[in-house]
Amino acid sequence: MKLAIIGAGGLGRVVAEMARRIEGVTVVGFIDDAAPAGSAVLGLEVLGPSSQLAELRSRGTIEAVAVAIGNPACRQRLAEQARAAGCELPALADPSAVVSPSAQRGPGSLVGPLAVVAAGASLGALAIVAAGAVIEHDAVVEPASYVGPRALVDARGRIGRGLALAGGTTIGQDGVVET
């Protein structure tokens, strides 16, 4: 799969390095509205702004994208733009992550290095689970939410749509974080 990373900032660099370690994925470059086209980040070319997604897809340069933007509303907008351009939004997990076969991962969800997504857990579309975070059994991370490094969402916990859980934070069993 020819994958482009939308966002060439810090999160984008983390996702690019993660994706490079996934068998069957070829990271072809970055899509970024602020970085100059043709420049390089981590040795990968900035292919252009998001307005060129459809053209890059039609030329066969890209097949899929990972949206590595921290702002949830922006992440959702760019994902819709990518879908409209015909790009896939694969659920990606670092090879060092432990993801239960019974866990559900929505399109465009990202699971970072050394993270754990346990039995029956659910990650919504575009949810991000950062390095070392733990999503325990039957917990839910709703669409476009972010669980920071080393954070814990304990059994049956829930993180509401588009919310961010800071690194190192713990949500106890049956705990709910909304708005």
GROMACS .gro file of N, CA and C in nm:
model
  537
    1MET      N    1   0.084  -0.117   0.000
    1MET     CA    2   0.000   0.000   0.000
    1MET      C    3   0.089   0.124   0.000
    2LYS      N    4   0.063   0.216  -0.090
    2LYS     CA    5   0.134   0.344  -0.097
    2LYS      C    6   0.062   0.443  -0.006
    3LEU      N    7   0.127   0.477   0.105
    3LEU     CA    8   0.067   0.558   0.210
    3LEU      C    9   0.134   0.695   0.217
    4ALA      N   10   0.053   0.800   0.223
    4ALA     CA   11   0.103   0.935   0.252
    4ALA      C   12   0.056   0.972   0.392
    5ILE      N   13   0.137   1.049   0.460
    5ILE     CA   14   0.104   1.098   0.593
    5ILE      C   15   0.056   1.243   0.578
    6ILE      N   16  -0.065   1.270   0.624
    6ILE     CA   17  -0.114   1.408   0.623
    6ILE      C   18  -0.069   1.473   0.752
    7GLY      N   19   0.021   1.570   0.738
    7GLY     CA   20   0.078   1.640   0.852
    7GLY      C   21   0.224   1.604   0.867
    8ALA      N   22   0.312   1.702   0.846
    8ALA     CA   23   0.455   1.677   0.854
    8ALA      C   24   0.516   1.729   0.983
    9GLY      N   25   0.432   1.755   1.083
    9GLY     CA   26   0.481   1.801   1.213
    9GLY      C   27   0.524   1.686   1.301
   10GLY      N   28   0.525   1.708   1.431
   10GLY     CA   29   0.571   1.606   1.526
   10GLY      C   30   0.492   1.477   1.518
   11LEU      N   31   0.359   1.486   1.523
   11LEU     CA   32   0.278   1.365   1.515
   11LEU      C   33   0.297   1.296   1.380
   12GLY      N   34   0.307   1.373   1.275
   12GLY     CA   35   0.329   1.315   1.142
   12GLY      C   36   0.459   1.237   1.134
   13ARG      N   37   0.563   1.291   1.197
   13ARG     CA   38   0.692   1.221   1.196
   13ARG      C   39   0.683   1.090   1.273
   14VAL      N   40   0.611   1.092   1.388
   14VAL     CA   41   0.592   0.969   1.465
   14VAL      C   42   0.518   0.865   1.382
   15VAL      N   43   0.410   0.907   1.316
   15VAL     CA   44   0.331   0.814   1.235
   15VAL      C   45   0.410   0.763   1.116
   16ALA      N   46   0.490   0.848   1.053
   16ALA     CA   47   0.572   0.804   0.940
   16ALA      C   48   0.671   0.696   0.983
   17GLU      N   49   0.738   0.718   1.095
   17GLU     CA   50   0.834   0.618   1.143
   17GLU      C   51   0.763   0.488   1.180
   18MET      N   52   0.644   0.499   1.239
   18MET     CA   53   0.566   0.381   1.272
   18MET      C   54   0.527   0.306   1.144
   19ALA      N   55   0.473   0.378   1.048
   19ALA     CA   56   0.424   0.316   0.925
   19ALA      C   57   0.536   0.250   0.846
   20ARG      N   58   0.655   0.306   0.853
   20ARG     CA   59   0.770   0.246   0.782
   20ARG      C   60   0.802   0.106   0.834
   21ARG      N   61   0.761   0.076   0.958
   21ARG     CA   62   0.789  -0.055   1.017
   21ARG      C   63   0.677  -0.156   0.995
   22ILE      N   64   0.571  -0.115   0.926
   22ILE     CA   65   0.458  -0.205   0.903
   22ILE      C   66   0.475  -0.275   0.769
   23GLU      N   67   0.475  -0.406   0.773
   23GLU     CA   68   0.490  -0.485   0.651
   23GLU      C   69   0.379  -0.453   0.552
   24GLY      N   70   0.416  -0.436   0.427
   24GLY     CA   71   0.318  -0.410   0.322
   24GLY      C   72   0.285  -0.263   0.302
   25VAL      N   73   0.342  -0.177   0.385
   25VAL     CA   74   0.318  -0.033   0.373
   25VAL      C   75   0.444   0.035   0.320
   26THR      N   76   0.426   0.117   0.217
   26THR     CA   77   0.534   0.200   0.166
   26THR      C   78   0.494   0.345   0.190
   27VAL      N   79   0.568   0.414   0.274
   27VAL     CA   80   0.540   0.555   0.300
   27VAL      C   81   0.603   0.635   0.186
   28VAL      N   82   0.516   0.702   0.108
   28VAL     CA   83   0.564   0.773  -0.011
   28VAL      C   84   0.591   0.920   0.014
   29GLY      N   85   0.546   0.974   0.125
   29GLY     CA   86   0.574   1.114   0.156
   29GLY      C   87   0.467   1.174   0.244
   30PHE      N   88   0.475   1.306   0.257
   30PHE     CA   89   0.384   1.382   0.341
   30PHE      C   90   0.293   1.471   0.256
   31ILE      N   91   0.174   1.495   0.305
   31ILE     CA   92   0.083   1.597   0.253
   31ILE      C   93   0.076   1.702   0.363
   32ASP      N   94   0.104   1.827   0.330
   32ASP     CA   95   0.104   1.930   0.434
   32ASP      C   96   0.071   2.065   0.371
   33ASP      N   97  -0.022   2.137   0.433
   33ASP     CA   98  -0.064   2.266   0.381
   33ASP      C   99   0.034   2.378   0.415
   34ALA      N  100   0.126   2.355   0.507
   34ALA     CA  101   0.220   2.460   0.548
   34ALA      C  102   0.362   2.436   0.500
   35ALA      N  103   0.404   2.312   0.490
   35ALA     CA  104   0.542   2.281   0.447
   35ALA      C  105   0.552   2.295   0.295
   36PRO      N  106   0.662   2.347   0.246
   36PRO     CA  107   0.676   2.365   0.102
   36PRO      C  108   0.685   2.232   0.026
   37ALA      N  109   0.608   2.221  -0.081
   37ALA     CA  110   0.616   2.102  -0.168
   37ALA      C  111   0.758   2.086  -0.216
   38GLY      N  112   0.802   1.961  -0.218
   38GLY     CA  113   0.938   1.930  -0.262
   38GLY      C  114   1.041   1.930  -0.150
   39SER      N  115   1.006   1.988  -0.034
   39SER     CA  116   1.098   1.983   0.079
   39SER      C  117   1.096   1.840   0.136
   40ALA      N  118   1.187   1.812   0.227
   40ALA     CA  119   1.197   1.677   0.283
   40ALA      C  120   1.182   1.681   0.435
   41VAL      N  121   1.115   1.579   0.486
   41VAL     CA  122   1.100   1.558   0.630
   41VAL      C  123   1.132   1.411   0.653
   42LEU      N  124   1.227   1.381   0.740
   42LEU     CA  125   1.272   1.244   0.765
   42LEU      C  126   1.313   1.174   0.636
   43GLY      N  127   1.362   1.249   0.541
   43GLY     CA  128   1.404   1.192   0.413
   43GLY      C  129   1.287   1.161   0.320
   44LEU      N  130   1.167   1.201   0.357
   44LEU     CA  131   1.049   1.180   0.274
   44LEU      C  132   1.006   1.314   0.215
   45GLU      N  133   0.963   1.311   0.091
   45GLU     CA  134   0.922   1.434   0.022
   45GLU      C  135   0.787   1.484   0.070
   46VAL      N  136   0.774   1.615   0.082
   46VAL     CA  137   0.643   1.677   0.100
   46VAL      C  138   0.584   1.685  -0.040
   47LEU      N  139   0.478   1.608  -0.063
   47LEU     CA  140   0.419   1.593  -0.196
   47LEU      C  141   0.335   1.712  -0.238
   48GLY      N  142   0.288   1.789  -0.141
   48GLY     CA  143   0.206   1.905  -0.171
   48GLY      C  144   0.100   1.924  -0.064
   49PRO      N  145   0.010   2.022  -0.087
   49PRO     CA  146  -0.096   2.049   0.010
   49PRO      C  147  -0.213   1.953  -0.007
   50SER      N  148  -0.304   1.957   0.089
   50SER     CA  149  -0.420   1.868   0.087
   50SER      C  150  -0.508   1.891  -0.036
   51SER      N  151  -0.503   2.009  -0.095
   51SER     CA  152  -0.581   2.036  -0.216
   51SER      C  153  -0.538   1.948  -0.333
   52GLN      N  154  -0.423   1.882  -0.322
   52GLN     CA  155  -0.373   1.796  -0.430
   52GLN      C  156  -0.399   1.648  -0.406
   53LEU      N  157  -0.476   1.614  -0.302
   53LEU     CA  158  -0.502   1.473  -0.272
   53LEU      C  159  -0.563   1.399  -0.391
   54ALA      N  160  -0.665   1.456  -0.453
   54ALA     CA  161  -0.732   1.389  -0.564
   54ALA      C  162  -0.637   1.366  -0.681
   55GLU      N  163  -0.555   1.465  -0.710
   55GLU     CA  164  -0.459   1.450  -0.820
   55GLU      C  165  -0.355   1.342  -0.788
   56LEU      N  166  -0.302   1.344  -0.667
   56LEU     CA  167  -0.204   1.243  -0.627
   56LEU      C  168  -0.264   1.103  -0.631
   57ARG      N  169  -0.389   1.091  -0.591
   57ARG     CA  170  -0.457   0.961  -0.595
   57ARG      C  171  -0.482   0.917  -0.738
   58SER      N  172  -0.528   1.008  -0.823
   58SER     CA  173  -0.558   0.969  -0.962
   58SER      C  174  -0.432   0.932  -1.039
   59ARG      N  175  -0.319   0.991  -1.005
   59ARG     CA  176  -0.191   0.956  -1.070
   59ARG      C  177  -0.133   0.826  -1.017
   60GLY      N  178  -0.190   0.773  -0.908
   60GLY     CA  179  -0.139   0.651  -0.849
   60GLY      C  180  -0.021   0.673  -0.756
   61THR      N  181   0.008   0.798  -0.724
   61THR     CA  182   0.118   0.828  -0.633
   61THR      C  183   0.087   0.778  -0.493
   62ILE      N  184  -0.041   0.793  -0.452
   62ILE     CA  185  -0.085   0.747  -0.321
   62ILE      C  186  -0.209   0.661  -0.337
   63GLU      N  187  -0.226   0.569  -0.242
   63GLU     CA  188  -0.347   0.486  -0.235
   63GLU      C  189  -0.423   0.511  -0.106
   64ALA      N  190  -0.348   0.547  -0.003
   64ALA     CA  191  -0.405   0.560   0.131
   64ALA      C  192  -0.334   0.673   0.204
   65VAL      N  193  -0.401   0.721   0.310
   65VAL     CA  194  -0.341   0.825   0.393
   65VAL      C  195  -0.361   0.791   0.541
   66ALA      N  196  -0.269   0.843   0.621
   66ALA     CA  197  -0.283   0.844   0.766
   66ALA      C  198  -0.289   0.991   0.804
   67VAL      N  199  -0.395   1.030   0.873
   67VAL     CA  200  -0.413   1.171   0.910
   67VAL      C  201  -0.350   1.193   1.048
   68ALA      N  202  -0.234   1.258   1.047
   68ALA     CA  203  -0.155   1.278   1.169
   68ALA      C  204  -0.159   1.426   1.209
   69ILE      N  205  -0.280   1.470   1.242
   69ILE     CA  206  -0.305   1.608   1.283
   69ILE      C  207  -0.368   1.603   1.422
   70GLY      N  208  -0.316   1.681   1.515
   70GLY     CA  209  -0.366   1.676   1.652
   70GLY      C  210  -0.507   1.729   1.670
   71ASN      N  211  -0.542   1.838   1.604
   71ASN     CA  212  -0.674   1.898   1.620
   71ASN      C  213  -0.781   1.806   1.564
   72PRO      N  214  -0.877   1.760   1.649
   72PRO     CA  215  -0.974   1.661   1.602
   72PRO      C  216  -1.064   1.710   1.488
   73ALA      N  217  -1.108   1.835   1.493
   73ALA     CA  218  -1.194   1.887   1.386
   73ALA      C  219  -1.117   1.892   1.254
   74CYS      N  220  -0.994   1.936   1.260
   74CYS     CA  221  -0.909   1.941   1.141
   74CYS      C  222  -0.881   1.799   1.091
   75ARG      N  223  -0.856   1.706   1.183
   75ARG     CA  224  -0.831   1.567   1.145
   75ARG      C  225  -0.952   1.510   1.071
   76GLN      N  226  -1.071   1.538   1.121
   76GLN     CA  227  -1.192   1.488   1.057
   76GLN      C  228  -1.214   1.552   0.919
   77ARG      N  229  -1.190   1.682   0.908
   77ARG     CA  230  -1.206   1.752   0.780
   77ARG      C  231  -1.111   1.696   0.675
   78LEU      N  232  -0.985   1.676   0.714
   78LEU     CA  233  -0.887   1.623   0.619
   78LEU      C  234  -0.917   1.477   0.582
   79ALA      N  235  -0.970   1.401   0.676
   79ALA     CA  236  -1.007   1.262   0.646
   79ALA      C  237  -1.121   1.259   0.544
   80GLU      N  238  -1.219   1.347   0.559
   80GLU     CA  239  -1.328   1.354   0.461
   80GLU      C  240  -1.276   1.394   0.324
   81GLN      N  241  -1.184   1.488   0.322
   81GLN     CA  242  -1.124   1.531   0.195
   81GLN      C  243  -1.049   1.414   0.130
   82ALA      N  244  -0.978   1.337   0.210
   82ALA     CA  245  -0.905   1.221   0.157
   82ALA      C  246  -1.001   1.114   0.105
   83ARG      N  247  -1.108   1.088   0.178
   83ARG     CA  248  -1.209   0.991   0.132
   83ARG      C  249  -1.270   1.035  -0.001
   84ALA      N  250  -1.303   1.164  -0.011
   84ALA     CA  251  -1.361   1.218  -0.134
   84ALA      C  252  -1.265   1.204  -0.252
   85ALA      N  253  -1.137   1.205  -0.223
   85ALA     CA  254  -1.035   1.189  -0.327
   85ALA      C  255  -1.012   1.042  -0.362
   86GLY      N  256  -1.079   0.952  -0.291
   86GLY     CA  257  -1.066   0.809  -0.319
   86GLY      C  258  -0.956   0.739  -0.241
   87CYS      N  259  -0.904   0.804  -0.140
   87CYS     CA  260  -0.797   0.744  -0.059
   87CYS      C  261  -0.855   0.655   0.051
   88GLU      N  262  -0.788   0.545   0.078
   88GLU     CA  263  -0.821   0.461   0.193
   88GLU      C  264  -0.770   0.527   0.320
   89LEU      N  265  -0.834   0.495   0.431
   89LEU     CA  266  -0.790   0.539   0.563
   89LEU      C  267  -0.769   0.414   0.648
   90PRO      N  268  -0.655   0.347   0.632
   90PRO     CA  269  -0.635   0.222   0.705
   90PRO      C  270  -0.615   0.245   0.855
   91ALA      N  271  -0.657   0.148   0.933
   91ALA     CA  272  -0.625   0.146   1.076
   91ALA      C  273  -0.482   0.093   1.086
   92LEU      N  274  -0.394   0.169   1.147
   92LEU     CA  275  -0.253   0.131   1.155
   92LEU      C  276  -0.212   0.111   1.301
   93ALA      N  277  -0.127   0.013   1.323
   93ALA     CA  278  -0.071  -0.011   1.457
   93ALA      C  279   0.078  -0.040   1.443
   94ASP      N  280   0.156   0.022   1.528
   94ASP     CA  281   0.299  -0.006   1.531
   94ASP      C  282   0.320  -0.155   1.556
   95PRO      N  283   0.420  -0.216   1.490
   95PRO     CA  284   0.446  -0.359   1.512
   95PRO      C  285   0.475  -0.395   1.658
   96SER      N  286   0.519  -0.299   1.739
   96SER     CA  287   0.547  -0.329   1.880
   96SER      C  288   0.422  -0.319   1.968
   97ALA      N  289   0.313  -0.268   1.913
   97ALA     CA  290   0.189  -0.257   1.990
   97ALA      C  291   0.125  -0.394   2.005
   98VAL      N  292   0.046  -0.410   2.110
   98VAL     CA  293  -0.030  -0.533   2.132
   98VAL      C  294  -0.177  -0.497   2.113
   99VAL      N  295  -0.234  -0.549   2.005
   99VAL     CA  296  -0.375  -0.521   1.974
   99VAL      C  297  -0.449  -0.654   1.972
  100SER      N  298  -0.546  -0.667   2.061
  100SER     CA  299  -0.624  -0.791   2.070
  100SER      C  300  -0.699  -0.815   1.939
  101PRO      N  301  -0.707  -0.942   1.898
  101PRO     CA  302  -0.786  -0.973   1.779
  101PRO      C  303  -0.934  -0.940   1.796
  102SER      N  304  -0.982  -0.930   1.921
  102SER     CA  305  -1.123  -0.898   1.942
  102SER      C  306  -1.148  -0.748   1.958
  103ALA      N  307  -1.042  -0.668   1.954
  103ALA     CA  308  -1.058  -0.523   1.960
  103ALA      C  309  -1.107  -0.472   1.824
  104GLN      N  310  -1.182  -0.366   1.826
  104GLN     CA  311  -1.231  -0.305   1.702
  104GLN      C  312  -1.154  -0.175   1.680
  105ARG      N  313  -1.111  -0.156   1.554
  105ARG     CA  314  -1.038  -0.034   1.519
  105ARG      C  315  -1.104   0.029   1.398
  106GLY      N  316  -1.150   0.153   1.415
  106GLY     CA  317  -1.216   0.223   1.307
  106GLY      C  318  -1.118   0.273   1.203
  107PRO      N  319  -1.169   0.310   1.086
  107PRO     CA  320  -1.084   0.361   0.978
  107PRO      C  321  -1.001   0.479   1.024
  108GLY      N  322  -0.875   0.478   0.988
  108GLY     CA  323  -0.786   0.588   1.020
  108GLY      C  324  -0.737   0.592   1.163
  109SER      N  325  -0.772   0.492   1.243
  109SER     CA  326  -0.723   0.490   1.381
  109SER      C  327  -0.574   0.455   1.380
  110LEU      N  328  -0.504   0.507   1.480
  110LEU     CA  329  -0.359   0.488   1.488
  110LEU      C  330  -0.323   0.440   1.628
  111VAL      N  331  -0.241   0.335   1.637
  111VAL     CA  332  -0.196   0.280   1.765
  111VAL      C  333  -0.044   0.286   1.764
  112GLY      N  334   0.012   0.362   1.857
  112GLY     CA  335   0.155   0.387   1.861
  112GLY      C  336   0.238   0.277   1.922
  113PRO      N  337   0.370   0.299   1.922
  113PRO     CA  338   0.464   0.200   1.974
  113PRO      C  339   0.435   0.163   2.120
  114LEU      N  340   0.443   0.034   2.149
  114LEU     CA  341   0.430  -0.023   2.283
  114LEU      C  342   0.294   0.003   2.348
  115ALA      N  343   0.196   0.044   2.270
  115ALA     CA  344   0.061   0.063   2.324
  115ALA      C  345  -0.009  -0.073   2.333
  116VAL      N  346  -0.115  -0.078   2.414
  116VAL     CA  347  -0.194  -0.200   2.430
  116VAL      C  348  -0.341  -0.165   2.409
  117VAL      N  349  -0.406  -0.243   2.324
  117VAL     CA  350  -0.551  -0.232   2.304
  117VAL      C  351  -0.605  -0.371   2.334
  118ALA      N  352  -0.673  -0.385   2.447
  118ALA     CA  353  -0.709  -0.516   2.500
  118ALA      C  354  -0.840  -0.570   2.443
  119ALA      N  355  -0.874  -0.689   2.487
  119ALA     CA  356  -0.991  -0.763   2.439
  119ALA      C  357  -1.118  -0.680   2.448
  120GLY      N  358  -1.191  -0.677   2.338
  120GLY     CA  359  -1.320  -0.611   2.335
  120GLY      C  360  -1.315  -0.459   2.335
  121ALA      N  361  -1.196  -0.402   2.335
  121ALA     CA  362  -1.185  -0.255   2.331
  121ALA      C  363  -1.227  -0.205   2.193
  122SER      N  364  -1.263  -0.078   2.187
  122SER     CA  365  -1.309  -0.020   2.062
  122SER      C  366  -1.246   0.116   2.041
  123LEU      N  367  -1.183   0.132   1.925
  123LEU     CA  368  -1.126   0.261   1.885
  123LEU      C  369  -1.210   0.312   1.768
  124GLY      N  370  -1.264   0.431   1.782
  124GLY     CA  371  -1.344   0.489   1.675
  124GLY      C  372  -1.257   0.536   1.559
  125ALA      N  373  -1.321   0.574   1.452
  125ALA     CA  374  -1.252   0.628   1.335
  125ALA      C  375  -1.164   0.745   1.378
  126LEU      N  376  -1.042   0.746   1.327
  126LEU     CA  377  -0.946   0.854   1.349
  126LEU      C  378  -0.900   0.869   1.494
  127ALA      N  379  -0.929   0.772   1.581
  127ALA     CA  380  -0.880   0.775   1.719
  127ALA      C  381  -0.729   0.750   1.717
  128ILE      N  382  -0.660   0.813   1.809
  128ILE     CA  383  -0.515   0.796   1.819
  128ILE      C  384  -0.481   0.749   1.960
  129VAL      N  385  -0.405   0.641   1.969
  129VAL     CA  386  -0.355   0.588   2.095
  129VAL      C  387  -0.203   0.601   2.088
  130ALA      N  388  -0.146   0.689   2.168
  130ALA     CA  389  -0.004   0.720   2.161
  130ALA      C  390   0.082   0.612   2.226
  131ALA      N  391   0.213   0.631   2.215
  131ALA     CA  392   0.311   0.536   2.264
  131ALA      C  393   0.289   0.499   2.411
  132GLY      N  394   0.286   0.370   2.438
  132GLY     CA  395   0.279   0.320   2.574
  132GLY      C  396   0.143   0.334   2.641
  133ALA      N  397   0.043   0.384   2.572
  133ALA     CA  398  -0.090   0.397   2.631
  133ALA      C  399  -0.156   0.260   2.639
  134VAL      N  400  -0.250   0.245   2.733
  134VAL     CA  401  -0.321   0.119   2.750
  134VAL      C  402  -0.471   0.146   2.744
  135ILE      N  403  -0.537   0.074   2.655
  135ILE     CA  404  -0.683   0.076   2.645
  135ILE      C  405  -0.726  -0.063   2.691
  136GLU      N  406  -0.779  -0.071   2.811
  136GLU     CA  407  -0.811  -0.201   2.871
  136GLU      C  408  -0.937  -0.261   2.809
  137HIS      N  409  -0.968  -0.383   2.855
  137HIS     CA  410  -1.080  -0.458   2.797
  137HIS      C  411  -1.210  -0.380   2.803
  138ASP      N  412  -1.282  -0.387   2.692
  138ASP     CA  413  -1.415  -0.329   2.677
  138ASP      C  414  -1.420  -0.176   2.691
  139ALA      N  415  -1.305  -0.111   2.689
  139ALA     CA  416  -1.302   0.036   2.693
  139ALA      C  417  -1.331   0.090   2.553
  140VAL      N  418  -1.376   0.214   2.549
  140VAL     CA  419  -1.413   0.277   2.423
  140VAL      C  420  -1.342   0.411   2.410
  141VAL      N  421  -1.275   0.429   2.297
  141VAL     CA  422  -1.217   0.558   2.261
  141VAL      C  423  -1.296   0.602   2.137
  142GLU      N  424  -1.379   0.704   2.154
  142GLU     CA  425  -1.469   0.743   2.047
  142GLU      C  426  -1.394   0.813   1.933
  143PRO      N  427  -1.460   0.830   1.818
  143PRO     CA  428  -1.395   0.886   1.700
  143PRO      C  429  -1.322   1.018   1.726
  144ALA      N  430  -1.207   1.031   1.660
  144ALA     CA  431  -1.123   1.151   1.659
  144ALA      C  432  -1.068   1.188   1.796
  145SER      N  433  -1.070   1.096   1.892
  145SER     CA  434  -1.013   1.123   2.024
  145SER      C  435  -0.865   1.086   2.026
  146TYR      N  436  -0.797   1.135   2.128
  146TYR     CA  437  -0.653   1.113   2.142
  146TYR      C  438  -0.624   1.068   2.284
  147VAL      N  439  -0.551   0.958   2.296
  147VAL     CA  440  -0.507   0.907   2.426
  147VAL      C  441  -0.355   0.923   2.429
  148GLY      N  442  -0.307   1.009   2.517
  148GLY     CA  443  -0.166   1.046   2.522
  148GLY      C  444  -0.074   0.935   2.570
  149PRO      N  445   0.057   0.957   2.556
  149PRO     CA  446   0.156   0.858   2.596
  149PRO      C  447   0.140   0.814   2.741
  150ARG      N  448   0.150   0.685   2.764
  150ARG     CA  449   0.143   0.623   2.897
  150ARG      C  450   0.010   0.646   2.968
  151ALA      N  451  -0.092   0.692   2.898
  151ALA     CA  452  -0.224   0.708   2.961
  151ALA      C  453  -0.291   0.572   2.971
  152LEU      N  454  -0.388   0.561   3.062
  152LEU     CA  455  -0.461   0.437   3.082
  152LEU      C  456  -0.610   0.466   3.079
  153VAL      N  457  -0.681   0.393   2.995
  153VAL     CA  458  -0.827   0.391   3.000
  153VAL      C  459  -0.860   0.251   3.050
  154ASP      N  460  -0.900   0.242   3.176
  154ASP     CA  461  -0.920   0.112   3.239
  154ASP      C  462  -1.048   0.046   3.189
  155ALA      N  463  -1.072  -0.074   3.236
  155ALA     CA  464  -1.184  -0.157   3.189
  155ALA      C  465  -1.314  -0.080   3.180
  156ARG      N  466  -1.378  -0.088   3.065
  156ARG     CA  467  -1.508  -0.029   3.037
  156ARG      C  468  -1.509   0.123   3.044
  157GLY      N  469  -1.391   0.184   3.050
  157GLY     CA  470  -1.385   0.330   3.048
  157GLY      C  471  -1.423   0.384   2.911
  158ARG      N  472  -1.453   0.513   2.904
  158ARG     CA  473  -1.495   0.572   2.778
  158ARG      C  474  -1.439   0.714   2.767
  159ILE      N  475  -1.380   0.742   2.650
  159ILE     CA  476  -1.334   0.877   2.617
  159ILE      C  477  -1.426   0.928   2.507
  160GLY      N  478  -1.492   1.041   2.530
  160GLY     CA  479  -1.588   1.095   2.436
  160GLY      C  480  -1.526   1.142   2.306
  161ARG      N  481  -1.611   1.163   2.209
  161ARG     CA  482  -1.573   1.203   2.073
  161ARG      C  483  -1.490   1.331   2.072
  162GLY      N  484  -1.374   1.322   2.001
  162GLY     CA  485  -1.291   1.439   1.979
  162GLY      C  486  -1.219   1.493   2.101
  163LEU      N  487  -1.208   1.413   2.206
  163LEU     CA  488  -1.143   1.459   2.329
  163LEU      C  489  -0.998   1.411   2.335
  164ALA      N  490  -0.919   1.480   2.417
  164ALA     CA  491  -0.780   1.442   2.436
  164ALA      C  492  -0.758   1.406   2.583
  165LEU      N  493  -0.694   1.293   2.604
  165LEU     CA  494  -0.655   1.248   2.737
  165LEU      C  495  -0.504   1.268   2.747
  166ALA      N  496  -0.460   1.353   2.838
  166ALA     CA  497  -0.318   1.387   2.850
  166ALA      C  498  -0.235   1.265   2.885
  167GLY      N  499  -0.110   1.270   2.843
  167GLY     CA  500  -0.016   1.164   2.874
  167GLY      C  501  -0.009   1.139   3.024
  168GLY      N  502  -0.002   1.011   3.062
  168GLY     CA  503   0.011   0.973   3.202
  168GLY      C  504  -0.119   0.976   3.281
  169THR      N  505  -0.228   1.019   3.220
  169THR     CA  506  -0.357   1.027   3.288
  169THR      C  507  -0.421   0.889   3.299
  170THR      N  508  -0.493   0.864   3.408
  170THR     CA  509  -0.566   0.738   3.425
  170THR      C  510  -0.714   0.766   3.436
  171ILE      N  511  -0.791   0.691   3.358
  171ILE     CA  512  -0.937   0.690   3.370
  171ILE      C  513  -0.969   0.554   3.430
  172GLY      N  514  -1.028   0.553   3.547
  172GLY     CA  515  -1.054   0.428   3.618
  172GLY      C  516  -1.163   0.343   3.554
  173GLN      N  517  -1.180   0.224   3.609
  173GLN     CA  518  -1.283   0.133   3.561
  173GLN      C  519  -1.417   0.204   3.553
  174ASP      N  520  -1.485   0.184   3.442
  174ASP     CA  521  -1.617   0.242   3.417
  174ASP      C  522  -1.618   0.394   3.415
  175GLY      N  523  -1.500   0.457   3.416
  175GLY     CA  524  -1.492   0.602   3.412
  175GLY      C  525  -1.528   0.656   3.274
  176VAL      N  526  -1.587   0.774   3.272
  176VAL     CA  527  -1.629   0.836   3.146
  176VAL      C  528  -1.577   0.977   3.142
  177VAL      N  529  -1.516   1.013   3.029
  177VAL     CA  530  -1.472   1.151   3.006
  177VAL      C  531  -1.552   1.202   2.888
  178GLU      N  532  -1.638   1.299   2.913
  178GLU     CA  533  -1.720   1.361   2.808
  178GLU      C  534  -1.694   1.511   2.810
  179THR      N  535  -1.699   1.568   2.695
  179THR     CA  536  -1.681   1.712   2.673
  179THR      C  537  -1.588   1.774   2.769
   0.00000   0.00000   0.00000
